[in-house]
mmCIF file of C-alpha atoms in Angstrom:
data_model
loop_
_atom_site.group_PDB
_atom_site.id
_atom_site.type_symbol
_atom_site.label_atom_id
_atom_site.label_comp_id
_atom_site.label_asym_id
_atom_site.label_seq_id
_atom_site.Cartn_x
_atom_site.Cartn_y
_atom_site.Cartn_z
ATOM 1 C CA MET A 1 -104.020 58.281 -34.073
ATOM 2 C CA ALA A 2 -102.528 60.082 -31.083
ATOM 3 C CA GLU A 3 -103.938 63.423 -32.229
ATOM 4 C CA GLN A 4 -107.348 62.058 -31.181
ATOM 5 C CA LEU A 5 -106.251 62.453 -27.553
ATOM 6 C CA LEU A 6 -108.174 65.273 -25.913
ATOM 7 C CA SER A 7 -105.142 66.096 -23.772
ATOM 8 C CA ILE A 8 -103.203 66.797 -26.995
ATOM 9 C CA ALA A 9 -105.969 68.434 -29.062
ATOM 10 C CA PRO A 10 -106.464 72.208 -28.969
ATOM 11 C CA CYS A 11 -109.202 73.617 -26.740
ATOM 12 C CA HIS A 12 -112.660 73.731 -28.307
ATOM 13 C CA ASP A 13 -115.241 76.502 -28.006
ATOM 14 C CA THR A 14 -117.980 74.122 -29.099
ATOM 15 C CA LEU A 15 -118.269 70.368 -28.891
ATOM 16 C CA PRO A 16 -116.988 68.565 -32.016
ATOM 17 C CA GLU A 17 -119.800 66.796 -33.838
ATOM 18 C CA ASN A 18 -118.451 63.278 -33.257
ATOM 19 C CA TYR A 19 -118.930 63.745 -29.484
ATOM 20 C CA ILE A 20 -122.540 64.938 -29.605
ATOM 21 C CA ARG A 21 -125.096 62.375 -28.416
ATOM 22 C CA PRO A 22 -128.512 62.078 -30.051
ATOM 23 C CA GLU A 23 -131.011 64.062 -28.028
ATOM 24 C CA SER A 24 -132.629 60.960 -26.494
ATOM 25 C CA GLN A 25 -129.243 59.768 -25.168
ATOM 26 C CA ARG A 26 -128.052 62.960 -23.499
ATOM 27 C CA PRO A 27 -127.356 63.105 -19.753
ATOM 28 C CA ARG A 28 -130.181 65.537 -18.805
ATOM 29 C CA LEU A 29 -128.074 66.997 -16.036
ATOM 30 C CA SER A 30 -130.970 69.018 -14.605
ATOM 31 C CA GLU A 31 -132.737 65.757 -13.686
ATOM 32 C CA VAL A 32 -129.841 64.326 -11.643
ATOM 33 C CA VAL A 33 -130.643 64.051 -7.933
ATOM 34 C CA THR A 34 -128.626 63.849 -4.728
ATOM 35 C CA ASP A 35 -128.991 61.092 -2.154
ATOM 36 C CA THR A 36 -127.793 61.780 1.359
ATOM 37 C CA ASN A 37 -128.170 58.084 2.232
ATOM 38 C CA ILE A 38 -125.418 56.770 -0.058
ATOM 39 C CA PRO A 39 -123.730 54.117 2.108
ATOM 40 C CA VAL A 40 -120.423 55.177 3.680
ATOM 41 C CA ILE A 41 -118.839 52.305 5.595
ATOM 42 C CA ASP A 42 -116.103 52.747 8.206
ATOM 43 C CA LEU A 43 -113.760 49.793 7.820
ATOM 44 C CA SER A 44 -111.990 50.635 11.092
ATOM 45 C CA SER A 45 -115.085 49.743 13.124
ATOM 46 C CA PRO A 46 -114.332 47.066 15.754
ATOM 47 C CA ASN A 47 -117.807 45.654 15.085
ATOM 48 C CA LYS A 48 -117.199 43.286 12.168
ATOM 49 C CA SER A 49 -120.808 42.094 12.051
ATOM 50 C CA LEU A 50 -121.898 45.731 11.613
ATOM 51 C CA ILE A 51 -119.523 46.165 8.650
ATOM 52 C CA ILE A 52 -120.838 42.965 7.054
ATOM 53 C CA SER A 53 -124.502 43.941 7.507
ATOM 54 C CA GLN A 54 -123.828 47.436 6.102
ATOM 55 C CA ILE A 55 -122.103 45.919 3.070
ATOM 56 C CA ALA A 56 -124.997 43.475 2.536
ATOM 57 C CA ASN A 57 -127.509 46.320 2.635
ATOM 58 C CA ALA A 58 -125.441 48.465 0.249
ATOM 59 C CA CYS A 59 -124.905 45.606 -2.217
ATOM 60 C CA GLU A 60 -128.616 44.781 -2.323
ATOM 61 C CA LYS A 61 -130.013 48.302 -2.498
ATOM 62 C CA TYR A 62 -127.333 50.280 -4.329
ATOM 63 C CA GLY A 63 -124.739 47.977 -5.919
ATOM 64 C CA PHE A 64 -122.018 50.263 -4.612
ATOM 65 C CA PHE A 65 -120.798 51.949 -1.439
ATOM 66 C CA GLN A 66 -118.007 54.164 -0.181
ATOM 67 C CA VAL A 67 -115.397 53.129 2.375
ATOM 68 C CA VAL A 68 -113.424 55.284 4.796
ATOM 69 C CA ASN A 69 -110.588 54.343 7.177
ATOM 70 C CA HIS A 70 -109.682 51.718 4.602
ATOM 71 C CA GLY A 71 -105.988 51.456 5.482
ATOM 72 C CA ILE A 72 -104.457 53.392 2.550
ATOM 73 C CA THR A 73 -103.051 56.691 3.780
ATOM 74 C CA GLU A 74 -104.126 60.113 2.561
ATOM 75 C CA GLU A 75 -100.466 60.792 1.763
ATOM 76 C CA MET A 76 -100.418 57.806 -0.606
ATOM 77 C CA LEU A 77 -103.660 58.863 -2.272
ATOM 78 C CA ARG A 78 -102.397 62.416 -2.782
ATOM 79 C CA LYS A 79 -99.250 61.045 -4.415
ATOM 80 C CA VAL A 80 -101.279 58.819 -6.749
ATOM 81 C CA MET A 81 -103.583 61.619 -7.883
ATOM 82 C CA GLY A 82 -100.626 63.966 -8.209
ATOM 83 C CA ILE A 83 -98.565 61.629 -10.400
ATOM 84 C CA GLY A 84 -101.644 60.931 -12.540
ATOM 85 C CA LYS A 85 -102.119 64.652 -13.174
ATOM 86 C CA GLU A 86 -98.406 65.007 -13.973
ATOM 87 C CA PHE A 87 -98.709 62.227 -16.534
ATOM 88 C CA PHE A 88 -101.491 63.952 -18.468
ATOM 89 C CA LYS A 89 -99.502 67.189 -18.468
ATOM 90 C CA LEU A 90 -96.541 65.534 -20.229
ATOM 91 C CA PRO A 91 -95.590 67.014 -23.610
ATOM 92 C CA PRO A 92 -97.702 65.764 -26.546
ATOM 93 C CA GLU A 93 -94.762 63.891 -28.101
ATOM 94 C CA GLU A 94 -94.306 61.841 -24.892
ATOM 95 C CA LYS A 95 -97.978 60.868 -24.777
ATOM 96 C CA ALA A 96 -98.073 60.106 -28.491
ATOM 97 C CA LYS A 97 -95.487 57.328 -27.972
ATOM 98 C CA LEU A 98 -97.918 55.496 -25.691
ATOM 99 C CA TYR A 99 -101.088 55.867 -27.752
ATOM 100 C CA SER A 100 -103.000 52.806 -28.965
ATOM 101 C CA ASP A 101 -106.600 52.075 -29.922
ATOM 102 C CA ASP A 102 -106.119 48.303 -29.525
ATOM 103 C CA PRO A 103 -108.191 47.081 -26.529
ATOM 104 C CA ALA A 104 -106.007 43.968 -26.281
ATOM 105 C CA LYS A 105 -102.879 45.935 -25.375
ATOM 106 C CA LYS A 106 -101.930 45.587 -21.717
ATOM 107 C CA MET A 107 -100.550 49.111 -21.468
ATOM 108 C CA ARG A 108 -102.016 51.877 -23.567
ATOM 109 C CA LEU A 109 -102.913 55.517 -23.561
ATOM 110 C CA SER A 110 -106.155 55.991 -25.412
ATOM 111 C CA THR A 111 -109.302 58.067 -25.658
ATOM 112 C CA SER A 112 -113.057 57.582 -25.286
ATOM 113 C CA PHE A 113 -113.757 53.845 -24.752
ATOM 114 C CA ASN A 114 -113.373 51.764 -27.894
ATOM 115 C CA VAL A 115 -112.727 54.183 -30.755
ATOM 116 C CA ARG A 116 -112.557 51.378 -33.338
ATOM 117 C CA LYS A 117 -116.233 50.513 -32.797
ATOM 118 C CA GLU A 118 -117.901 53.732 -31.636
ATOM 119 C CA THR A 119 -119.951 56.097 -33.721
ATOM 120 C CA VAL A 120 -120.043 58.756 -30.985
ATOM 121 C CA HIS A 121 -116.989 59.362 -28.800
ATOM 122 C CA ASN A 122 -116.726 60.086 -25.074
ATOM 123 C CA TRP A 123 -114.972 63.108 -23.572
ATOM 124 C CA ARG A 124 -112.216 61.110 -21.849
ATOM 125 C CA ASP A 125 -108.576 60.165 -22.207
ATOM 126 C CA TYR A 126 -107.269 57.279 -20.148
ATOM 127 C CA LEU A 127 -104.129 55.350 -19.366
ATOM 128 C CA ARG A 128 -104.857 51.628 -19.060
ATOM 129 C CA LEU A 129 -102.399 49.467 -17.131
ATOM 130 C CA HIS A 130 -102.289 45.784 -16.253
ATOM 131 C CA CYS A 131 -101.092 45.520 -12.660
ATOM 132 C CA TYR A 132 -100.701 41.875 -11.657
ATOM 133 C CA PRO A 133 -98.211 40.373 -11.429
ATOM 134 C CA LEU A 134 -96.382 43.674 -11.086
ATOM 135 C CA ASP A 135 -92.953 42.349 -12.055
ATOM 136 C CA GLU A 136 -94.393 41.260 -15.401
ATOM 137 C CA PHE A 137 -96.069 44.557 -16.316
ATOM 138 C CA VAL A 138 -94.269 47.440 -14.562
ATOM 139 C CA PRO A 139 -91.265 47.405 -16.955
ATOM 140 C CA ASP A 140 -93.624 48.438 -19.780
ATOM 141 C CA TRP A 141 -95.330 51.210 -17.809
ATOM 142 C CA PRO A 142 -94.545 54.864 -18.606
ATOM 143 C CA SER A 143 -91.080 55.913 -17.461
ATOM 144 C CA LYS A 144 -92.229 59.522 -17.143
ATOM 145 C CA PRO A 145 -93.037 61.197 -14.800
ATOM 146 C CA GLU A 146 -89.980 59.984 -12.923
ATOM 147 C CA LEU A 147 -91.732 58.453 -9.892
ATOM 148 C CA PHE A 148 -94.707 57.054 -11.822
ATOM 149 C CA LYS A 149 -93.730 53.370 -11.643
ATOM 150 C CA GLU A 150 -92.746 53.521 -7.975
ATOM 151 C CA ILE A 151 -95.866 55.320 -6.738
ATOM 152 C CA MET A 152 -98.355 53.411 -8.879
ATOM 153 C CA SER A 153 -96.916 49.970 -8.137
ATOM 154 C CA THR A 154 -97.050 50.617 -4.373
ATOM 155 C CA TYR A 155 -100.638 51.803 -4.743
ATOM 156 C CA CYS A 156 -101.616 48.734 -6.792
ATOM 157 C CA THR A 157 -100.332 46.407 -4.070
ATOM 158 C CA GLN A 158 -102.293 48.234 -1.377
ATOM 159 C CA VAL A 159 -105.494 48.356 -3.448
ATOM 160 C CA ARG A 160 -105.262 44.619 -4.123
ATOM 161 C CA GLN A 161 -105.055 43.913 -0.389
ATOM 162 C CA LEU A 162 -108.083 46.134 0.220
ATOM 163 C CA GLY A 163 -110.003 44.358 -2.541
ATOM 164 C CA PHE A 164 -109.367 40.925 -1.022
ATOM 165 C CA ARG A 165 -110.472 42.235 2.376
ATOM 166 C CA LEU A 166 -113.723 43.450 0.798
ATOM 167 C CA PHE A 167 -114.248 40.095 -0.943
ATOM 168 C CA GLY A 168 -114.113 38.503 2.515
ATOM 169 C CA TYR A 169 -116.794 40.802 3.869
ATOM 170 C CA ILE A 170 -118.976 40.310 0.783
ATOM 171 C CA SER A 171 -118.604 36.514 1.014
ATOM 172 C CA GLU A 172 -119.658 36.530 4.658
ATOM 173 C CA SER A 173 -122.569 38.877 3.893
ATOM 174 C CA LEU A 174 -123.899 36.150 1.557
ATOM 175 C CA GLY A 175 -123.524 33.510 4.290
ATOM 176 C CA LEU A 176 -120.453 31.970 2.616
ATOM 177 C CA GLU A 177 -116.977 31.178 3.908
ATOM 178 C CA THR A 178 -114.744 34.259 4.153
ATOM 179 C CA ASP A 179 -112.431 33.129 1.346
ATOM 180 C CA TYR A 180 -115.162 31.763 -0.944
ATOM 181 C CA ILE A 181 -115.213 34.561 -3.548
ATOM 182 C CA GLU A 182 -111.441 34.973 -3.567
ATOM 183 C CA ASN A 183 -110.993 31.241 -4.195
ATOM 184 C CA VAL A 184 -113.661 30.999 -6.906
ATOM 185 C CA LEU A 185 -112.172 33.916 -8.854
ATOM 186 C CA GLY A 186 -108.756 32.229 -8.972
ATOM 187 C CA GLU A 187 -105.448 34.043 -9.501
ATOM 188 C CA GLN A 188 -107.083 37.379 -10.135
ATOM 189 C CA GLU A 189 -105.916 39.830 -12.713
ATOM 190 C CA GLN A 190 -105.777 43.495 -11.801
ATOM 191 C CA HIS A 191 -106.132 46.442 -14.180
ATOM 192 C CA MET A 192 -106.108 50.182 -13.668
ATOM 193 C CA ALA A 193 -107.564 53.094 -15.622
ATOM 194 C CA VAL A 194 -106.207 56.557 -14.913
ATOM 195 C CA ASN A 195 -109.034 58.672 -16.315
ATOM 196 C CA TYR A 196 -108.668 62.259 -17.456
ATOM 197 C CA TYR A 197 -111.759 64.304 -18.322
ATOM 198 C CA PRO A 198 -110.767 67.720 -19.730
ATOM 199 C CA GLN A 199 -112.945 70.799 -19.467
ATOM 200 C CA CYS A 200 -115.804 70.319 -21.896
ATOM 201 C CA PRO A 201 -117.459 73.225 -23.747
ATOM 202 C CA GLU A 202 -120.931 71.605 -23.749
ATOM 203 C CA PRO A 203 -121.198 68.936 -21.031
ATOM 204 C CA GLU A 204 -124.949 68.525 -21.480
ATOM 205 C CA LEU A 205 -124.380 67.021 -24.948
ATOM 206 C CA THR A 206 -121.903 64.236 -24.144
ATOM 207 C CA TYR A 207 -120.406 61.922 -21.519
ATOM 208 C CA GLY A 208 -117.073 61.160 -20.006
ATOM 209 C CA LEU A 209 -118.380 57.586 -20.046
ATOM 210 C CA PRO A 210 -121.987 56.616 -20.826
ATOM 211 C CA ALA A 211 -124.080 54.355 -18.621
ATOM 212 C CA HIS A 212 -122.487 50.925 -18.164
ATOM 213 C CA THR A 213 -121.808 48.174 -15.692
ATOM 214 C CA ASP A 214 -118.299 46.843 -15.058
ATOM 215 C CA PRO A 215 -117.531 43.371 -16.478
ATOM 216 C CA ASN A 216 -115.109 42.446 -13.690
ATOM 217 C CA ALA A 217 -115.741 41.439 -10.069
ATOM 218 C CA LEU A 218 -114.978 44.565 -8.040
ATOM 219 C CA THR A 219 -113.974 48.131 -8.929
ATOM 220 C CA ILE A 220 -112.187 50.361 -6.428
ATOM 221 C CA LEU A 221 -112.479 53.988 -7.531
ATOM 222 C CA LEU A 222 -110.494 56.947 -6.236
ATOM 223 C CA GLN A 223 -112.489 60.056 -7.133
ATOM 224 C CA ASP A 224 -111.277 63.572 -7.810
ATOM 225 C CA GLN A 225 -111.571 65.416 -4.510
ATOM 226 C CA GLN A 226 -112.713 68.703 -6.058
ATOM 227 C CA VAL A 227 -114.987 67.818 -8.979
ATOM 228 C CA THR A 228 -118.034 65.544 -8.944
ATOM 229 C CA GLY A 229 -118.592 63.451 -12.055
ATOM 230 C CA LEU A 230 -119.659 59.931 -11.030
ATOM 231 C CA GLN A 231 -123.378 59.160 -11.180
ATOM 232 C CA VAL A 232 -125.180 55.893 -10.396
ATOM 233 C CA LEU A 233 -128.632 54.653 -11.368
ATOM 234 C CA LYS A 234 -131.042 53.804 -8.568
ATOM 235 C CA GLU A 235 -134.763 53.199 -9.043
ATOM 236 C CA GLY A 236 -134.735 54.876 -12.445
ATOM 237 C CA LYS A 237 -132.982 58.065 -11.298
ATOM 238 C CA TRP A 238 -129.396 59.181 -11.736
ATOM 239 C CA ILE A 239 -127.739 60.065 -8.436
ATOM 240 C CA ALA A 240 -124.628 62.241 -8.159
ATOM 241 C CA VAL A 241 -121.967 60.576 -6.010
ATOM 242 C CA ASP A 242 -120.134 63.437 -4.328
ATOM 243 C CA PRO A 243 -116.619 62.522 -3.217
ATOM 244 C CA VAL A 244 -116.209 61.813 0.500
ATOM 245 C CA PRO A 245 -112.706 63.028 1.477
ATOM 246 C CA TRP A 246 -110.178 60.331 0.520
ATOM 247 C CA ALA A 247 -112.779 57.570 0.514
ATOM 248 C CA PHE A 248 -112.936 54.852 -2.115
ATOM 249 C CA THR A 249 -116.097 54.203 -4.083
ATOM 250 C CA ILE A 250 -116.625 50.449 -4.423
ATOM 251 C CA ASN A 251 -118.648 49.257 -7.424
ATOM 252 C CA LEU A 252 -119.892 45.704 -7.692
ATOM 253 C CA GLY A 253 -119.085 44.239 -11.098
ATOM 254 C CA ASP A 254 -121.085 41.804 -13.198
ATOM 255 C CA GLN A 255 -119.311 38.752 -11.787
ATOM 256 C CA LEU A 256 -120.518 39.445 -8.247
ATOM 257 C CA GLN A 257 -124.076 39.790 -9.528
ATOM 258 C CA ALA A 258 -123.736 36.368 -11.152
ATOM 259 C CA LEU A 259 -122.012 34.741 -8.144
ATOM 260 C CA SER A 260 -124.689 36.082 -5.768
ATOM 261 C CA ASN A 261 -127.402 34.689 -8.083
ATOM 262 C CA GLY A 262 -128.766 38.170 -8.646
ATOM 263 C CA ARG A 263 -129.118 39.040 -4.950
ATOM 264 C CA TYR A 264 -126.473 41.737 -5.336
ATOM 265 C CA ARG A 265 -126.536 44.146 -8.250
ATOM 266 C CA SER A 266 -123.774 45.268 -10.524
ATOM 267 C CA VAL A 267 -124.382 49.011 -10.572
ATOM 268 C CA TRP A 268 -125.161 51.045 -13.697
ATOM 269 C CA HIS A 269 -122.972 54.127 -13.549
ATOM 270 C CA ARG A 270 -121.691 56.889 -15.799
ATOM 271 C CA ALA A 271 -119.266 59.805 -15.779
ATOM 272 C CA VAL A 272 -120.352 63.296 -16.758
ATOM 273 C CA VAL A 273 -118.046 66.184 -17.588
ATOM 274 C CA ASN A 274 -117.612 69.771 -16.495
ATOM 275 C CA SER A 275 -117.320 73.051 -18.379
ATOM 276 C CA ASN A 276 -115.274 74.807 -15.688
ATOM 277 C CA LYS A 277 -112.818 72.201 -14.429
ATOM 278 C CA GLU A 278 -110.925 69.176 -15.601
ATOM 279 C CA ARG A 279 -111.463 66.009 -13.576
ATOM 280 C CA MET A 280 -109.466 62.876 -12.821
ATOM 281 C CA SER A 281 -110.313 59.514 -11.355
ATOM 282 C CA ILE A 282 -108.358 56.314 -10.872
ATOM 283 C CA ALA A 283 -110.244 53.038 -11.182
ATOM 284 C CA SER A 284 -108.739 49.712 -10.097
ATOM 285 C CA PHE A 285 -110.391 46.560 -11.391
ATOM 286 C CA LEU A 286 -110.106 43.134 -9.759
ATOM 287 C CA CYS A 287 -110.900 40.521 -12.397
ATOM 288 C CA PRO A 288 -111.329 36.745 -12.227
ATOM 289 C CA CYS A 289 -108.638 34.715 -13.927
ATOM 290 C CA ASN A 290 -109.707 33.853 -17.466
ATOM 291 C CA SER A 291 -110.367 30.201 -16.656
ATOM 292 C CA ALA A 292 -112.482 30.936 -13.552
ATOM 293 C CA LEU A 293 -115.889 29.251 -13.791
ATOM 294 C CA ILE A 294 -118.547 31.729 -12.747
ATOM 295 C CA CYS A 295 -121.691 30.253 -11.203
ATOM 296 C CA PRO A 296 -123.509 30.764 -7.903
ATOM 297 C CA PRO A 297 -122.689 28.370 -5.036
ATOM 298 C CA ASN A 298 -125.206 25.630 -4.221
ATOM 299 C CA LYS A 299 -126.104 27.436 -1.004
ATOM 300 C CA LEU A 300 -127.567 30.327 -3.021
ATOM 301 C CA THR A 301 -129.537 28.162 -5.467
ATOM 302 C CA GLU A 302 -131.307 25.892 -2.954
ATOM 303 C CA LYS A 303 -134.405 28.096 -2.770
ATOM 304 C CA SER A 304 -134.237 29.806 -6.162
ATOM 305 C CA PRO A 305 -132.768 28.315 -9.341
ATOM 306 C CA ALA A 306 -129.660 29.760 -10.964
ATOM 307 C CA ILE A 307 -130.490 32.906 -12.942
ATOM 308 C CA TYR A 308 -127.362 32.692 -15.115
ATOM 309 C CA ARG A 309 -125.728 29.730 -16.808
ATOM 310 C CA SER A 310 -122.164 28.785 -15.896
ATOM 311 C CA TYR A 311 -119.469 30.415 -18.002
ATOM 312 C CA THR A 312 -115.776 31.233 -17.889
ATOM 313 C CA TYR A 313 -114.636 34.787 -17.339
ATOM 314 C CA ASP A 314 -112.733 34.620 -20.630
ATOM 315 C CA GLU A 315 -116.029 33.993 -22.454
ATOM 316 C CA TYR A 316 -117.728 36.858 -20.665
ATOM 317 C CA TYR A 317 -114.943 39.377 -21.184
ATOM 318 C CA LYS A 318 -114.744 38.722 -24.921
ATOM 319 C CA LYS A 319 -118.500 39.170 -25.228
ATOM 320 C CA PHE A 320 -118.338 42.426 -23.247
ATOM 321 C CA TRP A 321 -115.657 43.943 -25.473
ATOM 322 C CA SER A 322 -117.436 42.891 -28.674
ATOM 323 C CA ARG A 323 -120.322 45.240 -27.844
ATOM 324 C CA ASN A 324 -120.807 48.948 -27.408
ATOM 325 C CA LEU A 325 -120.372 50.080 -23.815
ATOM 326 C CA ASP A 326 -123.936 51.292 -23.320
ATOM 327 C CA GLN A 327 -125.827 48.332 -24.819
ATOM 328 C CA GLU A 328 -128.044 46.112 -22.659
ATOM 329 C CA HIS A 329 -126.486 44.490 -19.615
ATOM 330 C CA CYS A 330 -124.038 41.863 -20.869
ATOM 331 C CA LEU A 331 -125.277 39.418 -18.204
ATOM 332 C CA GLU A 332 -128.618 39.305 -20.015
ATOM 333 C CA LEU A 333 -126.855 37.207 -22.661
ATOM 334 C CA PHE A 334 -126.019 34.544 -20.053
ATOM 335 C CA LYS A 335 -129.448 34.035 -18.487
ATOM 336 C CA THR A 336 -130.920 30.578 -18.037
ATOM 337 C CA ASN A 337 -134.538 29.829 -18.944
ATOM 338 C CA SER A 338 -135.475 30.138 -15.272
ATOM 339 C CA GLY A 339 -133.629 33.463 -15.119
ATOM 340 C CA GLU A 340 -135.653 34.787 -18.026
ATOM 341 C CA GLN A 341 -138.867 34.007 -16.181
ATOM 342 C CA ASN A 342 -137.823 35.954 -13.058
#
């Protein structure tokens, strides 16, 4: 029901009961730490081997990194964030037309994560779009605000190019051919989530999104420039990822953990909310084609056996969506016997 949308609902002085986490599952915001060593990689560096070694280090130690001088202009990024904010300020009747709680829909405005399955909801509305091929999906995108389709489709094209460039660096950092990962993943799908986290009366009791890993290959996140909300797990501690001006945060997804035979880590991350300010983020997901066979290359299993069995992305994605978001790592369900012993 569209009235479940937080961007339509009236403001709350206290958190509704169906958003309150059990005490053991709350974010414990006072325990979150900062890390001044979060990797920030300058993609304009003329030293390609330096970029590749920095990416290798970030993928092994953090499972994510930020990139600057990435080739997408600040003007473009301002337009994208601006049109996203305009969308969530549309009149309730406009947003209600787009609402769906069906995860299979390729364009939907929804709330939380998977409201059909959840017992506790998350303090988030989001617009989910499929983005490739654009000519197939753009006609069904929102027609309001007026420039939404034009701005977002241009952005999707640029983000896709950046993602393929990063796949090249990641491939080389593993000692593979530049185009190895891109080729293995096939004709990649691309999705986008425009996330809106309203002001929350009691942010210490709930999440924008609880701890999870991403089921896809690579996530390219544009953060709100004013409000911090992203946190990542490193060595048992939650680290706040403050936005670097107009940088992208790059999260490794589960498929890169599997393809690297566990050398690189798909990062556990979560979104917390704010009592003073609303927050937005725009996540772009590069996903293997459904028929892509995910398994590490022989070069990475010569010295250590494969940790995960071979599977298709279609099999993995269905398993991921059949669970709750914050259950155990979905990759655990695909381990081999040798992987279980490691």
